[in-house]
Amino acid sequence: LNTHISPQVVQFMKRINGSAPYEMHVRADFGAKTVRLDGLTAELLGGDVRAKGGVQPDGSYAIDVNGRLGADAAERERHRRALRLAERRRQIDREAREIRTRLHVR
């Protein structure tokens, strides 16, 4: 089954991988209330990743992922997340100061 990769998946891959996936393969079998993915392969964080799994009739899902991540790419992702967390903390501090200022003005 050849399928279109959604723009959201491409954006996600660009964010964590530094580029869009150059190649992704998967076989998808669709049932009335199920989806089974088999043989998904892609490059993620500088390494090859394989996955299989899907959605069960009750709506639950399970996906098994195997592979390797590139150490440089994983370190870049860790650093990027640390920067995002630091920015979020600064934003919370600014909002807390604004709230304290408003409470003292009244």
mmCIF file of C-alpha atoms in Angstrom:
data_model
loop_
_atom_site.group_PDB
_atom_site.id
_atom_site.type_symbol
_atom_site.label_atom_id
_atom_site.label_comp_id
_atom_site.label_asym_id
_atom_site.label_seq_id
_atom_site.Cartn_x
_atom_site.Cartn_y
_atom_site.Cartn_z
ATOM 1 C CA LEU A 1 0.000 0.000 0.000
ATOM 2 C CA ASN A 2 1.482 3.320 -1.026
ATOM 3 C CA THR A 3 0.056 6.120 1.055
ATOM 4 C CA HIS A 4 0.459 9.849 1.396
ATOM 5 C CA ILE A 5 2.359 10.995 4.494
ATOM 6 C CA SER A 6 0.299 13.660 6.222
ATOM 7 C CA PRO A 7 1.788 17.153 6.616
ATOM 8 C CA GLN A 8 1.615 16.699 10.407
ATOM 9 C CA VAL A 9 3.851 13.614 10.240
ATOM 10 C CA VAL A 10 6.318 15.441 8.002
ATOM 11 C CA GLN A 11 6.391 18.419 10.413
ATOM 12 C CA PHE A 12 6.924 16.045 13.374
ATOM 13 C CA MET A 13 9.776 14.288 11.584
ATOM 14 C CA LYS A 14 11.368 17.626 10.633
ATOM 15 C CA ARG A 15 11.177 18.775 14.249
ATOM 16 C CA ILE A 16 12.836 15.703 15.765
ATOM 17 C CA ASN A 17 14.953 14.515 12.859
ATOM 18 C CA GLY A 18 16.130 17.826 11.434
ATOM 19 C CA SER A 19 14.664 16.907 8.045
ATOM 20 C CA ALA A 20 11.660 15.231 6.526
ATOM 21 C CA PRO A 21 11.839 11.434 6.280
ATOM 22 C CA TYR A 22 13.422 10.706 2.953
ATOM 23 C CA GLU A 23 11.906 7.273 2.863
ATOM 24 C CA MET A 24 9.166 5.552 4.844
ATOM 25 C CA HIS A 25 7.549 2.241 4.033
ATOM 26 C CA VAL A 26 4.608 0.514 5.682
ATOM 27 C CA ARG A 27 2.008 -2.107 4.945
ATOM 28 C CA ALA A 28 -1.422 -1.262 6.387
ATOM 29 C CA ASP A 29 -4.327 -3.693 6.609
ATOM 30 C CA PHE A 30 -7.701 -2.117 7.370
ATOM 31 C CA GLY A 31 -10.632 -3.948 8.960
ATOM 32 C CA ALA A 32 -14.065 -2.665 9.999
ATOM 33 C CA LYS A 33 -12.731 -1.448 13.368
ATOM 34 C CA THR A 34 -9.049 -2.258 13.155
ATOM 35 C CA VAL A 35 -5.851 -1.098 11.496
ATOM 36 C CA ARG A 36 -2.784 -3.299 11.397
ATOM 37 C CA LEU A 37 0.584 -1.808 10.479
ATOM 38 C CA ASP A 38 3.363 -4.169 9.538
ATOM 39 C CA GLY A 39 6.860 -3.581 8.274
ATOM 40 C CA LEU A 40 6.996 0.166 8.941
ATOM 41 C CA THR A 41 10.544 1.338 8.340
ATOM 42 C CA ALA A 42 11.900 4.888 8.509
ATOM 43 C CA GLU A 43 14.930 6.922 9.504
ATOM 44 C CA LEU A 44 14.475 8.707 12.831
ATOM 45 C CA LEU A 45 17.071 10.691 14.770
ATOM 46 C CA GLY A 46 19.822 9.428 12.514
ATOM 47 C CA GLY A 47 19.026 5.731 12.807
ATOM 48 C CA ASP A 48 16.861 3.104 11.176
ATOM 49 C CA VAL A 49 13.590 2.320 12.962
ATOM 50 C CA ARG A 50 11.162 -0.545 12.428
ATOM 51 C CA ALA A 51 7.649 -0.776 13.844
ATOM 52 C CA LYS A 52 4.534 -2.929 13.765
ATOM 53 C CA GLY A 53 1.220 -2.853 15.595
ATOM 54 C CA GLY A 54 -2.118 -1.201 15.191
ATOM 55 C CA VAL A 55 -5.560 -0.390 16.527
ATOM 56 C CA GLN A 56 -7.692 -3.118 18.097
ATOM 57 C CA PRO A 57 -11.524 -3.390 17.784
ATOM 58 C CA ASP A 58 -11.950 -1.854 21.265
ATOM 59 C CA GLY A 59 -10.019 1.264 20.192
ATOM 60 C CA SER A 60 -6.844 0.425 22.122
ATOM 61 C CA TYR A 61 -3.574 0.316 20.266
ATOM 62 C CA ALA A 62 -0.132 -1.148 20.636
ATOM 63 C CA ILE A 63 2.925 -0.446 18.526
ATOM 64 C CA ASP A 64 6.254 -2.230 18.874
ATOM 65 C CA VAL A 65 9.221 -0.129 17.784
ATOM 66 C CA ASN A 66 12.783 -1.376 17.319
ATOM 67 C CA GLY A 67 15.871 0.300 15.997
ATOM 68 C CA ARG A 68 18.749 2.619 16.782
ATOM 69 C CA LEU A 69 19.007 6.339 17.276
ATOM 70 C CA GLY A 70 21.988 8.400 16.270
ATOM 71 C CA ALA A 71 23.739 9.769 19.365
ATOM 72 C CA ASP A 72 24.256 13.214 17.797
ATOM 73 C CA ALA A 73 20.622 13.494 16.750
ATOM 74 C CA ALA A 74 19.384 12.293 20.137
ATOM 75 C CA GLU A 75 21.627 14.853 21.880
ATOM 76 C CA ARG A 76 20.280 17.636 19.652
ATOM 77 C CA GLU A 77 16.730 16.598 20.583
ATOM 78 C CA ARG A 78 17.600 16.561 24.302
ATOM 79 C CA HIS A 79 19.128 20.031 24.007
ATOM 80 C CA ARG A 80 16.114 21.339 22.052
ATOM 81 C CA ARG A 81 13.718 20.038 24.726
ATOM 82 C CA ALA A 82 15.831 21.565 27.506
ATOM 83 C CA LEU A 83 15.662 24.951 25.752
ATOM 84 C CA ARG A 84 11.884 24.640 25.366
ATOM 85 C CA LEU A 85 11.526 23.771 29.050
ATOM 86 C CA ALA A 86 13.677 26.736 30.105
ATOM 87 C CA GLU A 87 11.588 29.082 27.943
ATOM 88 C CA ARG A 88 8.357 27.680 29.414
ATOM 89 C CA ARG A 89 9.716 28.255 32.950
ATOM 90 C CA ARG A 90 10.569 31.878 32.060
ATOM 91 C CA GLN A 91 7.051 32.335 30.701
ATOM 92 C CA ILE A 92 5.511 30.929 33.900
ATOM 93 C CA ASP A 93 7.715 33.224 36.005
ATOM 94 C CA ARG A 94 6.607 36.266 33.964
ATOM 95 C CA GLU A 95 2.942 35.285 34.330
ATOM 96 C CA ALA A 96 3.360 34.735 38.087
ATOM 97 C CA ARG A 97 4.974 38.191 38.473
ATOM 98 C CA GLU A 98 2.087 39.767 36.554
ATOM 99 C CA ILE A 99 -0.463 38.048 38.782
ATOM 100 C CA ARG A 100 1.368 39.132 41.948
ATOM 101 C CA THR A 101 1.525 42.709 40.634
ATOM 102 C CA ARG A 102 -2.214 42.712 39.897
ATOM 103 C CA LEU A 103 -3.038 41.318 43.342
ATOM 104 C CA HIS A 104 -0.975 44.013 45.096
ATOM 105 C CA VAL A 105 -2.529 46.834 43.055
ATOM 106 C CA ARG A 106 -6.035 46.072 44.298
#
